Amino acid sequence: MSVQTQEPALRHTAPRRFHWGWPELGWLTFLTLGALTVWSIFRAQFWLWQYIILALWYVGLLWFGLKWPHFRSLTLSVLAIAGVGVGLYGAGLNPHDNLIMRYVFQSNAMFVWMSVAIALSAMGYYGYLFRGARLAGIWGQRFAWVASTLGFAGLAIRWRETYLNHPSWGHIPVSNIYDVMVLFCAMTILFYLYHEEDTDSRGLGAFVLPLVLVADVFLLWVGAAYHLDRIQPLIPALQSFWMKIHVPSMFVAYANFYISAMAALAWLLKDRGEAKGSVLARRLPSRELLERTFTGTISFGFLFFTVGTILGAVWAARAWGGFWSWDPKETWALIVWLNYAGFLHARSQKNWHGRPMAWWAFTSLIVVTFCFIGVDLFLGGLHSYGKL
C-alpha cells in the first residue's frame, strides 16, 4: 500500500553550527595528514598555484565535511573503493586476466554500475512522487548515494589507469566528453543530495535524477559508439596544470545550473497543479522552497562559473597567446554568464520573483546545454578536441 506524502512548506531551522566532537576532530586530522602527505610527495614540483589550490581544497573539504557529515562518509567510501582498485593495479593485476577487475574495479565497469544505480534511483524517486510511496523515495536516495560514490571512485581509478599505457599519458580524467559526463553525473547527484537533506524534501529527486539518467545514457552512447571510453594521450592544448582546476570549477557550476532548471520546472508544475488541485502538486515541495532552491543554486553556480571562466582565460593565454579570442566556446560561456548575471540582477535589484523567474531559470537550460555540449559537438573552434 502506498502512502501519500505532503512535502513541507518550508523548513525553518536554525543555521547549522559546527559541533566539535570526535568525528569532526577525526575529519580535521584526516585532511591535515592528507594535505601534508601530498605536499611531502609532490613539493619538488610545487609552485605558487599548486600551494594555492592545495590550500583551497583543504579549506573547502574541511568546511563541507564539517557542515555535512554525510559528505565525510562519501569521501571515505570513495577513497576505500578507489584504494582497492588502484591497489589491484599496483599489485600487477589487470582487467584482461582478473574477473573482479574486469567487472568491478575497472573504471568503465564502475561507470556501468553507476548507470544501474542512477536508473534505480530515478525509478525510486518517480515512485515517491507519482505514487506517494515513501519507501520508494528512501531507496531512490540510497541508490543516488551509491551512484555518486561509484562515479567519483571510478574517476579516481581512471586517473590511475591513464598512467598504465605510458607514464607520460597520466592526467586527470576530464579530457573528453565521456570523462566529463561521468563527472557531471556524480557532481549533480552530490549537490542534489545536499539539497535534499538541507530542505528535508525528496520531491525534486523525480526531476533531477531522470535528467542525470539522460546524461548517463549519452555517456554510455559516446563510449560505445565513438569509443571515447578508451584512454588516449592528451593533445598539447590539454597538457596543462590549468585543466585540473578550470574543468572541475565549470562542472560545479553546470551541476547547480541543471538543478536550478529542474527546481524551476517543478515550481511551474506546482503552480499549475495547485490551480487544478492535482495530486502531483500536493507531493512537490512548496513554491517558496522551490524558488529558494533555484535561486540559491544559480547564485552558487554563478560564483563557480565566474571563477572557472577566469581560469579558462588564463589557460587560453598560456596555450594560445591571448586571454580571449571569441572562440565559440568562449562566446557561449559569455552568453551563459550574462544570462545568469541578468537573472541575479533582476532578483536582487528589481525584486522579481515567482513565475517569471521560474521560466527564466528553466529556459536557461537551453543556453547552458548548448554551451556544455552543443558547442563541442557542432561548432568546434579551438575547443574542437571535444567533438565526436
Short mmCIF file of C-alpha atoms in Angstrom, two decimals:
data_model
loop_
_atom_site.label_atom_id
_atom_site.label_comp_id
_atom_site.label_asym_id
_atom_site.label_seq_id
_atom_site.Cartn_x
_atom_site.Cartn_y
_atom_site.Cartn_z
CA MET A 1 0.00 0.00 0.00
CA SER A 2 1.42 3.36 -0.96
CA VAL A 3 1.40 6.27 1.43
CA GLN A 4 0.60 9.70 0.05
CA THR A 5 3.01 12.34 1.21
CA GLN A 6 2.87 16.07 1.52
CA GLU A 7 6.15 17.92 1.19
CA PRO A 8 6.89 20.51 3.88
CA ALA A 9 6.00 24.09 3.04
CA LEU A 10 9.42 25.37 4.03
CA ARG A 11 11.86 24.15 6.56
CA HIS A 12 12.60 26.80 9.18
CA THR A 13 15.62 25.72 11.17
CA ALA A 14 18.43 27.46 12.96
CA PRO A 15 21.65 27.74 10.95
CA ARG A 16 23.84 24.67 11.24
CA ARG A 17 26.68 25.06 13.69
CA PHE A 18 29.83 23.02 13.78
CA HIS A 19 29.93 20.67 16.72
CA TRP A 20 33.47 19.67 17.53
CA GLY A 21 33.13 16.04 18.53
CA TRP A 22 35.36 13.09 17.77
CA PRO A 23 34.07 12.69 14.18
CA GLU A 24 34.84 16.35 13.42
CA LEU A 25 38.28 16.16 15.02
CA GLY A 26 38.92 12.96 13.07
CA TRP A 27 37.94 14.70 9.83
CA LEU A 28 40.29 17.59 10.62
CA THR A 29 43.13 15.19 11.39
CA PHE A 30 42.46 13.10 8.29
CA LEU A 31 42.50 16.09 5.93
CA THR A 32 45.56 17.61 7.60
CA LEU A 33 47.54 14.38 7.27
CA GLY A 34 46.36 14.02 3.67
CA ALA A 35 47.45 17.56 2.75
CA LEU A 36 50.84 17.07 4.42
CA THR A 37 51.29 13.77 2.56
CA VAL A 38 50.53 15.38 -0.80
CA TRP A 39 52.93 18.22 -0.01
CA SER A 40 55.73 15.88 1.06
CA ILE A 41 55.44 13.73 -2.08
CA PHE A 42 55.00 16.47 -4.66
CA ARG A 43 56.66 19.52 -3.09
CA ALA A 44 59.55 19.40 -5.56
CA GLN A 45 57.01 20.02 -8.35
CA PHE A 46 55.02 22.68 -6.50
CA TRP A 47 54.95 26.33 -7.40
CA LEU A 48 52.71 29.15 -6.20
CA TRP A 49 49.46 27.99 -7.82
CA GLN A 50 49.81 24.42 -6.55
CA TYR A 51 50.10 25.72 -3.00
CA ILE A 52 47.05 27.92 -3.50
CA ILE A 53 44.96 25.08 -4.96
CA LEU A 54 46.02 22.65 -2.21
CA ALA A 55 45.04 25.21 0.42
CA LEU A 56 41.66 25.85 -1.24
CA TRP A 57 40.92 22.12 -1.48
CA TYR A 58 41.88 21.70 2.17
CA VAL A 59 39.66 24.53 3.37
CA GLY A 60 36.77 23.57 1.08
CA LEU A 61 36.74 19.89 2.02
CA LEU A 62 37.13 20.74 5.71
CA TRP A 63 34.20 23.18 5.64
CA PHE A 64 31.94 20.92 3.59
CA GLY A 65 32.70 17.89 5.78
CA LEU A 66 32.02 19.81 8.99
CA LYS A 67 28.80 21.26 7.61
CA TRP A 68 27.54 17.99 6.10
CA PRO A 69 28.50 14.76 7.95
CA HIS A 70 27.31 12.54 5.09
CA PHE A 71 29.97 14.11 2.88
CA ARG A 72 32.60 12.67 5.18
CA SER A 73 31.10 9.21 4.73
CA LEU A 74 31.02 9.62 0.95
CA THR A 75 34.66 10.78 0.86
CA LEU A 76 35.86 7.83 2.92
CA SER A 77 33.80 5.41 0.80
CA VAL A 78 35.23 6.83 -2.43
CA LEU A 79 38.79 6.57 -1.08
CA ALA A 80 38.21 3.00 0.12
CA ILE A 81 36.79 1.78 -3.20
CA ALA A 82 39.34 3.66 -5.29
CA GLY A 83 42.12 2.46 -3.00
CA VAL A 84 41.21 -1.16 -3.70
CA GLY A 85 41.13 -0.57 -7.46
CA VAL A 86 44.42 1.33 -7.51
CA GLY A 87 45.96 -1.27 -5.21
CA LEU A 88 44.96 -4.11 -7.52
CA TYR A 89 46.62 -2.32 -10.43
CA GLY A 90 49.67 -1.75 -8.26
CA ALA A 91 49.80 -5.49 -7.50
CA GLY A 92 50.13 -6.20 -11.21
CA LEU A 93 46.56 -7.36 -11.86
CA ASN A 94 44.69 -6.23 -14.96
CA PRO A 95 41.12 -6.50 -16.30
CA HIS A 96 42.12 -8.94 -19.03
CA ASP A 97 43.17 -11.65 -16.58
CA ASN A 98 41.11 -10.90 -13.47
CA LEU A 99 37.31 -11.08 -13.37
CA ILE A 100 36.84 -8.80 -10.35
CA MET A 101 38.98 -6.19 -12.06
CA ARG A 102 37.09 -6.53 -15.33
CA TYR A 103 33.58 -6.36 -13.89
CA VAL A 104 34.02 -4.24 -10.75
CA PHE A 105 37.23 -2.27 -10.26
CA GLN A 106 37.96 -1.21 -13.81
CA SER A 107 36.76 2.37 -14.25
CA ASN A 108 34.46 1.62 -17.19
CA ALA A 109 32.85 -1.26 -15.29
CA MET A 110 32.32 1.00 -12.30
CA PHE A 111 30.63 3.56 -14.56
CA VAL A 112 28.24 0.86 -15.77
CA TRP A 113 27.32 0.05 -12.16
CA MET A 114 26.88 3.78 -11.59
CA SER A 115 24.44 3.81 -14.50
CA VAL A 116 22.42 0.98 -12.95
CA ALA A 117 22.27 2.87 -9.65
CA ILE A 118 21.15 6.06 -11.42
CA ALA A 119 18.31 4.22 -13.19
CA LEU A 120 17.15 2.58 -9.95
CA SER A 121 17.35 5.90 -8.12
CA ALA A 122 15.25 7.65 -10.79
CA MET A 123 12.65 4.86 -10.53
CA GLY A 124 12.56 5.22 -6.77
CA TYR A 125 12.02 8.97 -6.88
CA TYR A 126 9.33 8.53 -9.54
CA GLY A 127 7.56 6.06 -7.26
CA TYR A 128 7.77 8.54 -4.43
CA LEU A 129 6.38 11.46 -6.43
CA PHE A 130 3.70 9.80 -8.55
CA ARG A 131 2.57 7.00 -6.20
CA GLY A 132 3.36 8.60 -2.86
CA ALA A 133 5.46 5.56 -1.88
CA ARG A 134 7.71 6.74 0.93
CA LEU A 135 9.83 3.58 0.82
CA ALA A 136 10.49 4.16 -2.89
CA GLY A 137 11.83 7.61 -2.04
CA ILE A 138 14.13 6.16 0.60
CA TRP A 139 15.56 3.66 -1.89
CA GLY A 140 15.82 6.40 -4.51
CA GLN A 141 18.01 8.34 -2.13
CA ARG A 142 20.12 5.28 -1.27
CA PHE A 143 20.79 4.44 -4.89
CA ALA A 144 21.64 8.10 -5.53
CA TRP A 145 24.35 7.86 -2.87
CA VAL A 146 25.65 4.67 -4.47
CA ALA A 147 25.71 6.27 -7.93
CA SER A 148 27.64 9.34 -6.78
CA THR A 149 30.12 7.24 -4.81
CA LEU A 150 30.79 4.91 -7.74
CA GLY A 151 31.15 7.84 -10.14
CA PHE A 152 33.83 9.60 -8.07
CA ALA A 153 35.60 6.33 -7.21
CA GLY A 154 35.60 5.32 -10.88
CA LEU A 155 37.15 8.65 -11.86
CA ALA A 156 39.88 8.18 -9.25
CA ILE A 157 40.66 4.71 -10.62
CA ARG A 158 40.58 6.06 -14.17
CA TRP A 159 43.19 8.64 -13.17
CA ARG A 160 45.47 5.73 -12.23
CA GLU A 161 44.61 3.94 -15.47
CA THR A 162 45.83 6.90 -17.53
CA TYR A 163 49.36 6.02 -16.41
CA LEU A 164 49.21 2.35 -17.42
CA ASN A 165 49.85 2.53 -21.18
CA HIS A 166 52.64 5.05 -20.78
CA PRO A 167 53.63 7.18 -17.76
CA SER A 168 53.61 10.34 -19.88
CA TRP A 169 49.89 9.81 -20.60
CA GLY A 170 48.88 10.33 -16.99
CA HIS A 171 46.30 13.06 -16.50
CA ILE A 172 43.18 13.95 -14.55
CA PRO A 173 40.25 12.24 -16.36
CA VAL A 174 38.35 15.29 -17.60
CA SER A 175 39.76 15.45 -21.11
CA ASN A 176 36.83 14.33 -23.30
CA ILE A 177 33.04 14.18 -23.31
CA TYR A 178 32.97 10.69 -21.81
CA ASP A 179 35.03 11.66 -18.77
CA VAL A 180 33.26 14.93 -18.08
CA MET A 181 29.81 13.33 -18.38
CA VAL A 182 30.78 10.98 -15.55
CA LEU A 183 31.91 13.99 -13.53
CA PHE A 184 28.66 15.78 -14.34
CA CYS A 185 26.51 12.83 -13.21
CA ALA A 186 28.38 12.30 -9.94
CA MET A 187 28.59 16.03 -9.18
CA THR A 188 24.92 16.77 -9.92
CA ILE A 189 23.74 13.90 -7.73
CA LEU A 190 26.01 15.01 -4.89
CA PHE A 191 24.71 18.58 -4.88
CA TYR A 192 21.14 17.34 -5.17
CA LEU A 193 21.61 15.09 -2.13
CA TYR A 194 22.88 18.05 -0.16
CA HIS A 195 19.79 20.00 -1.19
CA GLU A 196 17.53 17.08 -0.26
CA GLU A 197 18.95 16.82 3.23
CA ASP A 198 19.05 20.59 3.76
CA THR A 199 15.38 21.03 2.82
CA ASP A 200 14.11 17.69 4.15
CA SER A 201 12.22 17.06 0.89
CA ARG A 202 12.52 14.38 -1.79
CA GLY A 203 10.04 15.53 -4.42
CA LEU A 204 12.69 17.25 -6.55
CA GLY A 205 14.54 13.95 -6.97
CA ALA A 206 11.94 12.87 -9.55
CA PHE A 207 13.15 15.76 -11.71
CA VAL A 208 16.91 15.77 -11.09
CA LEU A 209 17.66 12.03 -11.27
CA PRO A 210 15.83 11.45 -14.59
CA LEU A 211 17.81 14.37 -16.03
CA VAL A 212 21.02 12.74 -14.78
CA LEU A 213 19.80 9.48 -16.33
CA VAL A 214 19.54 11.22 -19.73
CA ALA A 215 23.13 12.44 -19.32
CA ASP A 216 24.17 8.93 -18.35
CA VAL A 217 22.56 7.42 -21.46
CA PHE A 218 24.50 9.95 -23.53
CA LEU A 219 27.65 8.91 -21.65
CA LEU A 220 27.11 5.23 -22.47
CA TRP A 221 26.34 6.09 -26.10
CA VAL A 222 29.52 8.10 -26.74
CA GLY A 223 31.50 5.34 -25.05
CA ALA A 224 30.01 2.56 -27.17
CA ALA A 225 29.58 4.38 -30.49
CA TYR A 226 32.69 6.57 -30.54
CA HIS A 227 34.96 4.56 -28.19
CA LEU A 228 35.60 7.60 -26.02
CA ASP A 229 35.80 5.24 -23.05
CA ARG A 230 39.29 4.35 -24.25
CA ILE A 231 42.13 6.27 -22.65
CA GLN A 232 44.19 8.30 -25.11
CA PRO A 233 47.17 10.64 -24.65
CA LEU A 234 46.37 14.30 -24.21
CA ILE A 235 46.71 16.68 -27.13
CA PRO A 236 49.20 19.52 -26.48
CA ALA A 237 46.50 22.13 -25.68
CA LEU A 238 45.24 19.99 -22.79
CA GLN A 239 48.66 19.27 -21.28
CA SER A 240 48.28 21.99 -18.71
CA PHE A 241 48.01 22.41 -14.97
CA TRP A 242 45.01 24.68 -15.54
CA MET A 243 42.84 21.80 -16.74
CA LYS A 244 42.87 20.40 -13.20
CA ILE A 245 41.10 23.46 -11.79
CA HIS A 246 39.24 25.01 -14.75
CA VAL A 247 37.16 21.94 -15.66
CA PRO A 248 36.05 20.95 -12.11
CA SER A 249 35.07 24.58 -11.41
CA MET A 250 32.89 24.66 -14.50
CA PHE A 251 31.18 21.40 -13.60
CA VAL A 252 30.34 22.57 -10.10
CA ALA A 253 28.55 25.40 -11.92
CA TYR A 254 26.88 23.14 -14.50
CA ALA A 255 25.59 20.78 -11.80
CA ASN A 256 23.96 23.63 -9.90
CA PHE A 257 22.54 25.24 -13.06
CA TYR A 258 20.84 21.97 -14.01
CA ILE A 259 19.41 21.51 -10.52
CA SER A 260 18.09 25.08 -10.69
CA ALA A 261 16.35 24.35 -14.01
CA MET A 262 14.67 21.26 -12.58
CA ALA A 263 13.59 23.14 -9.45
CA ALA A 264 12.12 25.85 -11.70
CA LEU A 265 10.24 23.22 -13.74
CA ALA A 266 8.87 21.75 -10.50
CA TRP A 267 7.79 25.28 -9.45
CA LEU A 268 5.87 25.74 -12.71
CA LEU A 269 4.16 22.35 -12.38
CA LYS A 270 3.38 23.05 -8.74
CA ASP A 271 1.86 26.42 -9.63
CA ARG A 272 -0.31 24.92 -12.36
CA GLY A 273 -1.21 21.86 -10.30
CA GLU A 274 -2.39 23.90 -7.33
CA ALA A 275 -4.91 25.65 -9.53
CA LYS A 276 -6.27 22.28 -10.64
CA GLY A 277 -5.86 20.51 -7.32
CA SER A 278 -3.68 17.75 -8.77
CA VAL A 279 -2.08 15.04 -6.64
CA LEU A 280 1.31 15.88 -8.12
CA ALA A 281 1.14 19.41 -6.74
CA ARG A 282 0.49 18.09 -3.23
CA ARG A 283 3.63 15.94 -3.33
CA LEU A 284 6.01 18.58 -4.61
CA PRO A 285 7.82 20.93 -2.23
CA SER A 286 6.26 24.31 -1.64
CA ARG A 287 6.76 27.06 -4.19
CA GLU A 288 8.68 29.07 -1.60
CA LEU A 289 11.14 26.22 -1.08
CA LEU A 290 11.47 25.57 -4.82
CA GLU A 291 12.12 29.25 -5.52
CA ARG A 292 14.72 29.34 -2.79
CA THR A 293 16.30 26.27 -4.41
CA PHE A 294 16.55 27.55 -7.96
CA THR A 295 17.72 30.97 -6.81
CA GLY A 296 20.31 29.57 -4.42
CA THR A 297 21.73 27.05 -6.87
CA ILE A 298 22.02 29.72 -9.57
CA SER A 299 23.88 32.00 -7.14
CA PHE A 300 26.28 29.22 -6.14
CA GLY A 301 26.75 28.04 -9.72
CA PHE A 302 27.32 31.59 -10.95
CA LEU A 303 30.17 32.02 -8.48
CA PHE A 304 31.96 28.91 -9.73
CA PHE A 305 31.17 29.68 -13.37
CA THR A 306 32.79 33.11 -12.96
CA VAL A 307 35.89 31.60 -11.35
CA GLY A 308 36.05 28.84 -13.97
CA THR A 309 35.75 31.32 -16.83
CA ILE A 310 38.58 33.45 -15.43
CA LEU A 311 40.76 30.35 -15.03
CA GLY A 312 39.89 29.36 -18.59
CA ALA A 313 41.02 32.77 -19.83
CA VAL A 314 44.35 32.37 -18.03
CA TRP A 315 44.73 28.90 -19.55
CA ALA A 316 43.90 30.29 -23.01
CA ALA A 317 46.59 32.96 -22.62
CA ARG A 318 49.19 30.31 -21.88
CA ALA A 319 48.00 27.87 -24.58
CA TRP A 320 47.05 30.21 -27.42
CA GLY A 321 48.71 33.52 -26.55
CA GLY A 322 45.61 35.55 -25.64
CA PHE A 323 43.04 35.72 -22.85
CA TRP A 324 40.10 35.97 -25.25
CA SER A 325 39.73 35.03 -28.91
CA TRP A 326 35.94 34.88 -29.41
CA ASP A 327 36.18 31.13 -29.89
CA PRO A 328 32.63 29.60 -29.99
CA LYS A 329 33.11 28.04 -26.54
CA GLU A 330 34.27 31.33 -25.06
CA THR A 331 31.44 33.23 -26.72
CA TRP A 332 28.80 30.86 -25.38
CA ALA A 333 30.39 30.92 -21.94
CA LEU A 334 29.96 34.70 -22.01
CA ILE A 335 26.31 34.26 -23.06
CA VAL A 336 25.72 31.91 -20.13
CA TRP A 337 27.43 34.32 -17.74
CA LEU A 338 25.38 37.29 -18.96
CA ASN A 339 22.17 35.24 -18.75
CA TYR A 340 22.66 34.34 -15.11
CA ALA A 341 24.06 37.76 -14.23
CA GLY A 342 20.82 39.20 -15.58
CA PHE A 343 18.81 36.71 -13.51
CA LEU A 344 20.61 37.63 -10.30
CA HIS A 345 20.32 41.36 -11.06
CA ALA A 346 16.57 41.07 -11.67
CA ARG A 347 16.18 39.07 -8.49
CA SER A 348 18.24 41.28 -6.18
CA GLN A 349 17.75 44.76 -7.63
CA LYS A 350 14.32 44.57 -9.26
CA ASN A 351 12.81 42.13 -6.75
CA TRP A 352 11.44 39.88 -9.48
CA HIS A 353 10.13 36.57 -8.20
CA GLY A 354 7.61 33.84 -8.90
CA ARG A 355 6.61 32.68 -12.37
CA PRO A 356 8.87 34.98 -14.49
CA MET A 357 11.95 33.88 -12.57
CA ALA A 358 10.93 30.24 -12.73
CA TRP A 359 10.56 30.46 -16.51
CA TRP A 360 13.91 32.25 -16.73
CA ALA A 361 15.69 29.57 -14.69
CA PHE A 362 14.05 26.74 -16.62
CA THR A 363 14.64 28.08 -20.15
CA SER A 364 18.26 28.82 -19.22
CA LEU A 365 18.70 25.07 -19.53
CA ILE A 366 18.83 25.55 -23.32
CA VAL A 367 21.69 28.05 -23.14
CA VAL A 368 23.67 26.01 -20.63
CA THR A 369 23.22 22.76 -22.56
CA PHE A 370 24.41 24.29 -25.81
CA CYS A 371 27.46 25.78 -24.07
CA PHE A 372 28.17 22.49 -22.27
CA ILE A 373 27.66 20.02 -25.15
CA GLY A 374 26.33 21.73 -28.26
CA VAL A 375 29.36 23.90 -28.95
CA ASP A 376 31.73 20.92 -28.70
CA LEU A 377 29.54 18.76 -30.93
CA PHE A 378 28.57 21.24 -33.64
CA LEU A 379 30.80 24.34 -33.63
CA GLY A 380 34.26 23.18 -32.65
CA GLY A 381 36.76 26.02 -32.89
CA LEU A 382 39.79 25.95 -30.61
CA HIS A 383 37.84 23.54 -28.42
CA SER A 384 37.45 21.03 -31.27
CA TYR A 385 39.01 18.33 -29.08
CA GLY A 386 35.50 17.92 -27.62
CA LYS A 387 33.95 16.92 -30.95
CA LEU A 388 32.79 13.36 -31.56
#
